[in-house]
Tab-separated table of C-alpha atoms in Angstrom:
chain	number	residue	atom	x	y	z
A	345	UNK	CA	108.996	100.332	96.144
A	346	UNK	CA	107.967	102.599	93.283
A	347	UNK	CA	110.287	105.511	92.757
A	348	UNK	CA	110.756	108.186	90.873
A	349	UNK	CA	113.709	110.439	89.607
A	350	UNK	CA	113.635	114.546	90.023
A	351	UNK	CA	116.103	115.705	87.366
A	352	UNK	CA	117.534	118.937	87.177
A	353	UNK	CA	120.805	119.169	85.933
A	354	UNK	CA	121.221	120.724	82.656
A	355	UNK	CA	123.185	117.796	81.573
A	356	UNK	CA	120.968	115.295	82.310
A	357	UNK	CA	118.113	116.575	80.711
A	358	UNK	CA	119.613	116.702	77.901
A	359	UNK	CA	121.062	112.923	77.667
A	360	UNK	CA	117.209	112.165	78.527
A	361	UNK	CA	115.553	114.106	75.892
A	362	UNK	CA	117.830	116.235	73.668
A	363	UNK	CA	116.248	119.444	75.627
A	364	UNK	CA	118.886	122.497	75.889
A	365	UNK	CA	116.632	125.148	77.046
A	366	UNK	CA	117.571	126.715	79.744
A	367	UNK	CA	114.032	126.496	82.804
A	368	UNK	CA	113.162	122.804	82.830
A	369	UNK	CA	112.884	119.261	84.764
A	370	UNK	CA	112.209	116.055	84.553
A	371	UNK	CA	110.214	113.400	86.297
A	372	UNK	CA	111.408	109.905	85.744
A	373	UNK	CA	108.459	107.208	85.969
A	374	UNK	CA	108.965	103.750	85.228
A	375	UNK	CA	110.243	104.433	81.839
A	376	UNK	CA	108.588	107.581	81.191
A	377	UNK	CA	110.438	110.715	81.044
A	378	UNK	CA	107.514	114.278	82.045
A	379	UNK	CA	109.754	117.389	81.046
A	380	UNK	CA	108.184	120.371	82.606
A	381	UNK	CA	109.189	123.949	80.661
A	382	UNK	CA	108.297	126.990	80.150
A	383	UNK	CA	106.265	129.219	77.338
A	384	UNK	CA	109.746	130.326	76.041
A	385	UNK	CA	110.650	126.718	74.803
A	386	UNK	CA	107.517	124.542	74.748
A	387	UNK	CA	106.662	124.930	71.008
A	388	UNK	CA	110.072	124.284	69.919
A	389	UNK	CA	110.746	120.888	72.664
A	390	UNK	CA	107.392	119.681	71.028
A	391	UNK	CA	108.826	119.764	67.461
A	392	UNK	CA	112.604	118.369	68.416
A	393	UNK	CA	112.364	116.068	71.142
A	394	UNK	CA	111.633	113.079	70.466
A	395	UNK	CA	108.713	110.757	71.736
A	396	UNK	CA	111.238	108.218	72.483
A	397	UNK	CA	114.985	108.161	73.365
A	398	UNK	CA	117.336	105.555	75.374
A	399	UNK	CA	114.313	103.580	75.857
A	400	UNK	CA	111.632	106.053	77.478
A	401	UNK	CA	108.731	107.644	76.178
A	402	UNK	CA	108.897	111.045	76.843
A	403	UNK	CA	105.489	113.612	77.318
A	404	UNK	CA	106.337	117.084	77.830
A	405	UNK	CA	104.440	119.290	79.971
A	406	UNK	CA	103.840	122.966	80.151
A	407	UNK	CA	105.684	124.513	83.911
A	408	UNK	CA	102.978	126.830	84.560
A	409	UNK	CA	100.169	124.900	83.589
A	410	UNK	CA	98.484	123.398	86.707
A	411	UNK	CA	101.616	122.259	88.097
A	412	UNK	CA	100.454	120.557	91.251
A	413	UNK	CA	97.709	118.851	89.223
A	414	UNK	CA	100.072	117.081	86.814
A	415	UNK	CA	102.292	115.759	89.124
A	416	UNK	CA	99.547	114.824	91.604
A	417	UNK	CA	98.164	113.141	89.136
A	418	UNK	CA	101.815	111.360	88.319
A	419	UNK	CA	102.716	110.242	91.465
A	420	UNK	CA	99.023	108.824	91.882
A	421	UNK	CA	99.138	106.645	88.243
A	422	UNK	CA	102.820	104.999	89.235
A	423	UNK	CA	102.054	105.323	92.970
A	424	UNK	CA	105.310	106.752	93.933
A	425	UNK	CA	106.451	106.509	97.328
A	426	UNK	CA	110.031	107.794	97.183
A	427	UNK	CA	111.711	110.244	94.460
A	428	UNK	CA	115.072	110.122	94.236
A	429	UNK	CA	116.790	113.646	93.600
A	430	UNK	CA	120.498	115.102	92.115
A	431	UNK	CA	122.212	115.934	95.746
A	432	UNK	CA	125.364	117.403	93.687
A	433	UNK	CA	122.680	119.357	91.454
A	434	UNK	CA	119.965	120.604	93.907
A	435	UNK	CA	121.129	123.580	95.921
A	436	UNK	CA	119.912	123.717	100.209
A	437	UNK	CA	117.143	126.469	99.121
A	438	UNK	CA	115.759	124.381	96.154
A	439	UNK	CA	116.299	121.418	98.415
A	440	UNK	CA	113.553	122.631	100.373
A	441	UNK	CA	111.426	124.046	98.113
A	442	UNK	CA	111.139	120.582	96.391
A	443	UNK	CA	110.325	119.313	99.951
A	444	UNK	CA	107.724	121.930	100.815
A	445	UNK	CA	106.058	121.501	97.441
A	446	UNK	CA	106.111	117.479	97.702
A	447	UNK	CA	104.310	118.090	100.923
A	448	UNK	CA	101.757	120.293	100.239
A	449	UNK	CA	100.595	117.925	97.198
A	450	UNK	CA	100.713	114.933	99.391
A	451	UNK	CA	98.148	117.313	101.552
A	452	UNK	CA	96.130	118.863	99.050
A	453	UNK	CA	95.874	115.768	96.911
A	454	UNK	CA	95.690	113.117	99.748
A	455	UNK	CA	98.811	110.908	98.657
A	456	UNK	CA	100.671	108.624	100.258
A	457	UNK	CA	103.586	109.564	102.279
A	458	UNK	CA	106.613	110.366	99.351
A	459	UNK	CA	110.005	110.375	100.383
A	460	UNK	CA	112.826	112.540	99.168
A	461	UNK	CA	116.176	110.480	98.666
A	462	UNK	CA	119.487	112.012	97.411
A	463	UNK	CA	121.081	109.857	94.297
A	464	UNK	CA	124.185	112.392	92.865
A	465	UNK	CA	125.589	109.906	90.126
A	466	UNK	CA	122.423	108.251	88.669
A	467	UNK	CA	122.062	109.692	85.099
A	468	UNK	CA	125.611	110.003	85.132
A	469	UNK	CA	126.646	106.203	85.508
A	470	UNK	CA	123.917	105.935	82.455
A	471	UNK	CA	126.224	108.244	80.752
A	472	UNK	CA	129.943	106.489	81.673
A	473	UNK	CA	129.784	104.009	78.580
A	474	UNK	CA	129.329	106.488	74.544
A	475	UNK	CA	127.193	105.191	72.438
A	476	UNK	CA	128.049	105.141	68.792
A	477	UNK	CA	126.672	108.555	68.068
A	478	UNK	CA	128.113	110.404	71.179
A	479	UNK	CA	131.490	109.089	70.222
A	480	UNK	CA	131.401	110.492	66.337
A	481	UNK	CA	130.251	113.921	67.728
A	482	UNK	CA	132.859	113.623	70.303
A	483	UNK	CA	134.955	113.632	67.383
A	484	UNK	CA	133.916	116.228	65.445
A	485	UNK	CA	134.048	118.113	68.285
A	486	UNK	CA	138.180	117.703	68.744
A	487	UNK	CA	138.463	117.589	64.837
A	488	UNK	CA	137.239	121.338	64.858
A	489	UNK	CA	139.999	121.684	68.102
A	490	UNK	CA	142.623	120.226	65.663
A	491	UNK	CA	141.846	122.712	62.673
A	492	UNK	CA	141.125	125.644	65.158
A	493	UNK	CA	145.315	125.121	66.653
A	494	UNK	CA	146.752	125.061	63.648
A	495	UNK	CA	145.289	127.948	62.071
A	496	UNK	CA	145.889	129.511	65.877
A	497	UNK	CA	149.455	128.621	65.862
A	498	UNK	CA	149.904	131.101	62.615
A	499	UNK	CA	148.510	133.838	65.230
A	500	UNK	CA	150.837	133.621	67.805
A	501	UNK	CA	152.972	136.938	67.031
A	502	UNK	CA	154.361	139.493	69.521
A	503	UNK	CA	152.428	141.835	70.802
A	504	UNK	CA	149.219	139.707	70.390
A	505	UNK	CA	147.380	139.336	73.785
A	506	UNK	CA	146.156	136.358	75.461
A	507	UNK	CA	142.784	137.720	75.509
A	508	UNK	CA	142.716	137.824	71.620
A	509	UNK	CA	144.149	134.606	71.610
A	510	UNK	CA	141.002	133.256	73.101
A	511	UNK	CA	138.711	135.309	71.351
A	512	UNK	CA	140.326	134.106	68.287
A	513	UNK	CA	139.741	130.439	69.427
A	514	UNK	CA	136.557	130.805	69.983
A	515	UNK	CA	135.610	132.947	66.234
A	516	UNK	CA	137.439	130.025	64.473
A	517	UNK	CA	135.141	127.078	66.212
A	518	UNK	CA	132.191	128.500	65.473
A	519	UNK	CA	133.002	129.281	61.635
A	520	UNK	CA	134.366	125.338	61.402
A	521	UNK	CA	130.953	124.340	62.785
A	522	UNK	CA	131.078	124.322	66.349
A	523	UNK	CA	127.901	125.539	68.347
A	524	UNK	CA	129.791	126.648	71.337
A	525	UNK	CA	132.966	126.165	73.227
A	526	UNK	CA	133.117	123.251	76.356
A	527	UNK	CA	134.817	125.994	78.667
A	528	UNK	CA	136.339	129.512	78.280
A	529	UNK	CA	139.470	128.773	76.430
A	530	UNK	CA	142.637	129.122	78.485
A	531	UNK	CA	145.140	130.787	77.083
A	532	UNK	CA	148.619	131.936	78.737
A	533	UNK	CA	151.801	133.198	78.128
A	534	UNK	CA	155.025	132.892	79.727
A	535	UNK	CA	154.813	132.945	83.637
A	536	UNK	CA	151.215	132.686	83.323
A	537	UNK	CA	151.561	128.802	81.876
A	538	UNK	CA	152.331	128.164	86.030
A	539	UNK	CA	148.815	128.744	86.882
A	540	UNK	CA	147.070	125.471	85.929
A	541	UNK	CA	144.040	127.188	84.936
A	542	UNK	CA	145.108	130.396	84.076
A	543	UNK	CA	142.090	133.092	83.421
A	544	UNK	CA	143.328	134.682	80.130
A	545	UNK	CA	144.016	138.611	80.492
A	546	UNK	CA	145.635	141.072	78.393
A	547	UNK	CA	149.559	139.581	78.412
A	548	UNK	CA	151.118	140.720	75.484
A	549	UNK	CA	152.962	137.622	73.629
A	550	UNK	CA	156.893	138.261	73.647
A	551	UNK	CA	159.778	136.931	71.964
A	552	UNK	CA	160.688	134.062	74.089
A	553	UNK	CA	157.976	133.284	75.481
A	554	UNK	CA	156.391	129.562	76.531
A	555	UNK	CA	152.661	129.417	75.341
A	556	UNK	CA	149.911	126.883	76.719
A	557	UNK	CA	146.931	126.537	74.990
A	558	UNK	CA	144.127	124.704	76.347
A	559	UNK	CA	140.567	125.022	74.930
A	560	UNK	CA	137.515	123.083	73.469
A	561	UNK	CA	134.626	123.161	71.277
A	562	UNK	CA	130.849	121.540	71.576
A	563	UNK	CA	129.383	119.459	68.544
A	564	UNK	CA	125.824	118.898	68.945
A	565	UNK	CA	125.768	118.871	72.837
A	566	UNK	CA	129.068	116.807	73.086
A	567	UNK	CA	132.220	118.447	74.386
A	568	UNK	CA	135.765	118.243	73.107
A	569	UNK	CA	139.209	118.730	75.516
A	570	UNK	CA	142.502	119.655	74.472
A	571	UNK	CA	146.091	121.520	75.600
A	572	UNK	CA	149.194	121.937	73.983
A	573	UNK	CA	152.045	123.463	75.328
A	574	UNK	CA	154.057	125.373	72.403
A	575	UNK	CA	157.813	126.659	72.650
A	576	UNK	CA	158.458	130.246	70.846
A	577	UNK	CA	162.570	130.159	70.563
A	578	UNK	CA	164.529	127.132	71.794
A	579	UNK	CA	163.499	126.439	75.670
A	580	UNK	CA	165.756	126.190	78.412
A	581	UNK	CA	167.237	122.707	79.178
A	582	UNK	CA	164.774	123.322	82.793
A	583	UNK	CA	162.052	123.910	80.220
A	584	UNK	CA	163.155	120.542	78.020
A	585	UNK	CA	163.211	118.712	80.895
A	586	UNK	CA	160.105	119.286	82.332
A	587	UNK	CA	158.265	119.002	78.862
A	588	UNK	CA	159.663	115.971	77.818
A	589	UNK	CA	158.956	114.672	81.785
A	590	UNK	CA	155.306	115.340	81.128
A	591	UNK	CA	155.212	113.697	77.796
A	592	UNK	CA	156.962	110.710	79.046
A	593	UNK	CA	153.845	110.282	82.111
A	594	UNK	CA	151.571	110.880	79.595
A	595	UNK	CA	152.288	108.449	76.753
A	596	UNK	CA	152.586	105.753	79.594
A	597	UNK	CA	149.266	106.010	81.210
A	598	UNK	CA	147.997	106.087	77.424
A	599	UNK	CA	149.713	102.864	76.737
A	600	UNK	CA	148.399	101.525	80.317
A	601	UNK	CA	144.728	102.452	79.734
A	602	UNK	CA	142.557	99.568	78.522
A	603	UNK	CA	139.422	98.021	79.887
A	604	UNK	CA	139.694	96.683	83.648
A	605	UNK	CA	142.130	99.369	84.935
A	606	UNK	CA	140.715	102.086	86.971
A	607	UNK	CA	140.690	105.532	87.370
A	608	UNK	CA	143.547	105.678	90.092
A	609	UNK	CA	145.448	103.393	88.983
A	610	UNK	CA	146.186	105.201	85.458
A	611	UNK	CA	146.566	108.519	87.473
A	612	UNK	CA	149.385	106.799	89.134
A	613	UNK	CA	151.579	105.344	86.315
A	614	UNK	CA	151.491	109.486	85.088
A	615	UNK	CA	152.127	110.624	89.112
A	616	UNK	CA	155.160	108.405	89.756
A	617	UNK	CA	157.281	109.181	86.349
A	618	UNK	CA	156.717	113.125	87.368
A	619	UNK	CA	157.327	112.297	91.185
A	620	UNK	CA	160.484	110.098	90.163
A	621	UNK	CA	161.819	113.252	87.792
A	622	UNK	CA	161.973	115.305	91.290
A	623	UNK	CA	158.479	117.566	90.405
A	624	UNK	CA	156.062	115.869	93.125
A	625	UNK	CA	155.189	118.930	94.234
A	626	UNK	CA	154.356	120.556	91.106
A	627	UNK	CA	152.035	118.294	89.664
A	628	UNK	CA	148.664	119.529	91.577
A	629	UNK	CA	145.697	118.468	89.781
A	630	UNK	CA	144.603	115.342	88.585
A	631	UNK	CA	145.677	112.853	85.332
A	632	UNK	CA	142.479	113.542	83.461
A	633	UNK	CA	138.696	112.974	83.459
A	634	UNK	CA	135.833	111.687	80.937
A	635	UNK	CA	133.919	114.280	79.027
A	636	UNK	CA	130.942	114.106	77.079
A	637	UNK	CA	128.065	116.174	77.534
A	638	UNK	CA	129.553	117.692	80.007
A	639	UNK	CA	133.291	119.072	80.116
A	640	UNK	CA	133.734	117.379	83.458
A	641	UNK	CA	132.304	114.132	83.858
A	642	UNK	CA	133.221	110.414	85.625
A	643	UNK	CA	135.308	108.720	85.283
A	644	UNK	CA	137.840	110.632	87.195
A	645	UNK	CA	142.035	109.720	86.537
A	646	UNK	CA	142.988	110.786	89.919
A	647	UNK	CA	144.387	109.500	93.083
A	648	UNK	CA	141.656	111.033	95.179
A	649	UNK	CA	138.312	109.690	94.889
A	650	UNK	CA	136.812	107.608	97.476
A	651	UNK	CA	136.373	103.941	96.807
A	652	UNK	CA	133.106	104.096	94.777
A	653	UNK	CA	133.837	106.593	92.363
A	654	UNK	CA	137.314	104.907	91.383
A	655	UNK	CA	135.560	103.440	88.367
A	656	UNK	CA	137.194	100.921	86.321
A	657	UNK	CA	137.427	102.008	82.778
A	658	UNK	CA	135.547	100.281	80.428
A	659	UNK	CA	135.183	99.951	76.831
A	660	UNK	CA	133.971	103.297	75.088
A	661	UNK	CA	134.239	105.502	77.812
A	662	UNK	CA	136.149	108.836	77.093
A	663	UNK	CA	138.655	110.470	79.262
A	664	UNK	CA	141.519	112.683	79.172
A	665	UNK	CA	144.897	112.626	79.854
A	666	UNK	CA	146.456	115.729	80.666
A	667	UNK	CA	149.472	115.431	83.283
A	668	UNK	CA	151.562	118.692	84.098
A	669	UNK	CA	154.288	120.629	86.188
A	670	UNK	CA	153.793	124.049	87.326
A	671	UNK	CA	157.105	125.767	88.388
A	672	UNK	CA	155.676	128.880	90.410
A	673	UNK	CA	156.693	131.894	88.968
A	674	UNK	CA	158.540	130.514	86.162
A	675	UNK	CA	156.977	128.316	83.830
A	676	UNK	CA	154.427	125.676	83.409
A	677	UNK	CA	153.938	122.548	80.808
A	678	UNK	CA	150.114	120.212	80.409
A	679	UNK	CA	149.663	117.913	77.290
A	680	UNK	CA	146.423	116.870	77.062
A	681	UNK	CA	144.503	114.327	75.011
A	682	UNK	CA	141.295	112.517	74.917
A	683	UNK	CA	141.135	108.749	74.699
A	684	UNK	CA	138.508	106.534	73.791
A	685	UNK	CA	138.925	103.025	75.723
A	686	UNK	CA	138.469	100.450	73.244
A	687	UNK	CA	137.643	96.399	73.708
A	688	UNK	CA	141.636	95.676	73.777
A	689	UNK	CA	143.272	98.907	74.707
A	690	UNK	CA	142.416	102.704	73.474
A	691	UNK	CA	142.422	104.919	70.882
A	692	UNK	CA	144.095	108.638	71.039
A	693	UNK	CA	140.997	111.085	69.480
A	694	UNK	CA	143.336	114.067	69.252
A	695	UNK	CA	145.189	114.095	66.207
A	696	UNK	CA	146.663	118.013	66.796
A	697	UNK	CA	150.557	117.244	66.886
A	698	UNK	CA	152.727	118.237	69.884
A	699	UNK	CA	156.043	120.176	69.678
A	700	UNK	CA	158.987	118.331	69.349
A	701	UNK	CA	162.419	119.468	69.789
A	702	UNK	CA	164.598	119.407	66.901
């Protein structure tokens, strides 16, 4: 059955092509990749995409340019019969405006009945396994992370807000080379570190407080992923505790994580060390995720994931590792790295030291 693949993610496009604009799509054809854009970026895709990449030829087409023609004229040449679409992408509205349009070029054009199909995760298993190139800009990406923390670390003063914090974070990427950040740095001080994902307001720094840090930069359309948890006067023995809980869980699902394990079963070797330390209740998210072009991406570290998305790892895949204990109202501690599974175990890509205690 001939089929065909309606891409829209922003994502996806650009694995396919190298396309960041921001209006665009992409019919997938037995090998061929049609991205449809606008006037705004059709000049420039024609000079930096490529007419070939991961083994498709790619023709780009202008979106307002006899739209129903073109892809009339598509679906006739590699007689498509069913086009598969991104179901975790496509919203209900553009759902059926992709259905309506479908129709009314099967009528106007007299084409054989086409199908509409939901496939969520078929770029994205293309994407699992790095290539070569993805993995070096991967990291460059949490090089700049490593360089942008330690000149960060010289910033943390009282009376300096967590809102500055993350401006500062994101100034000191760009000027190291970065062309963006993966997600808006999350930055929090004190009882703010018990909110997992924190949105960064204007908390002044004090004295004694407990600092998580937790922030990333993009390289050339690849993401980087990082947190650090950072002690400003000699914590607590609650505080030691708990840190030194999460960097146990961590460092033994990094030792676990090879080729052939999956995604659950490395979130559990973290889960049980915090669960046996008496904080099952305050370790709510999961062990980590992959990243690449996207901040999020499979494979997922976690203990929830139905059957067929608990991947097993494989080499040069990226994830990260970021266990963590929120104590409401009091404190919270997340270490985070990103690991590259190699042929006979991993390799740790962050090279930004933790805190110790002396």
């Amino acid at each position: 059955m001939p089929l065909s693949h309606y891409i829209t993610s922003p994502g996806n496009i650009f694995y396919l092509t190298g396309f960041q604009g921001s209006n665009a799509f992409i019919i997938l054809a037995d090998r061929k990749i049609h991205l449809f854009t606008d006037q705004r970026y059709l000049s420039e895709a024609k000079v930096l995409i490529p007419k070939k990449k991961n083994n498709f030829s790619i023709q780009i087409h202008d979106l307002k340019d006899k739209l129903e023609n073109k892809l009339a004229k598509i679906f006739k040449k590699e007689k498509i019969s069913e086009i598969n679409f991104e179901s975790n992408h496509l919203t209900f509205n553009e759902y059926k405006k992709l259905s309506k349009f479908i129709k009314k070029t099967q009528k106007d054009f007299k084409l054989t009945n086409i199908k509409l199909k939901p496939n969520p995760d078929f770029i994205e298993k293309m994407r699992l396994i790095k290539k070569p190139d993805e993995i070096e800009k991967i990291k460059k990406a949490q090089n700049i992370a490593k360089k942008v923390l330690t000149e960060i670390k010289k910033e943390l003063k009282p009376g300096i807000s967590e809102m500055e914090i993350a401006f500062k974070i994101e100034f000191m990427g760009r000027k190291l080379g970065a062309e963006n950040i993966s997600f808006p740095p999350i930055v929090a001080f004190g009882k703010n570190t018990s909110i997992p994902h924190h949105l960064c307001d204007n908390t002044k720094l004090k004295n004694n407080d407990i600092v998580l840090l937790d922030f990333g930069f993009k390289y050339q359309g690849y993401c980087s992923d990082m947190t650090r948890t950072l002690f400003t006067k000699t914590p607590s023995e609650k505080q030691k505790k708990v840190y030194e809980t999460v960097l146990k869980a961590q460092n033994e699902a990094i030792k676990n994580i090879k080729p052939g394990i999956t995604g659950q079963k490395a979130d559990s070797i973290a889960r049980k060390i915090i669960e046996k330390a008496g904080f099952k209740d305050n370790f709510t998210h999961s062990t980590g995720h992959g990243v690449g072009i996207d901040i999020h991406e499979l494979p997922n570290l976690s203990p929830n994931f139905k059957k067929k998305k608990n991947i097993k790892l494989q080499e040069n895949m990226v994830v990260t590792v970021e266990p963590g204990i929120y104590i409401e109202n009091e404190f919270g501690v997340r270490i985070e790295d990103m690991i590259l599974i190699t042929k006979n175990g991993n390799l740790n890509l962050t090279k930004a030291k933790k805190f110790t205690f002396n």
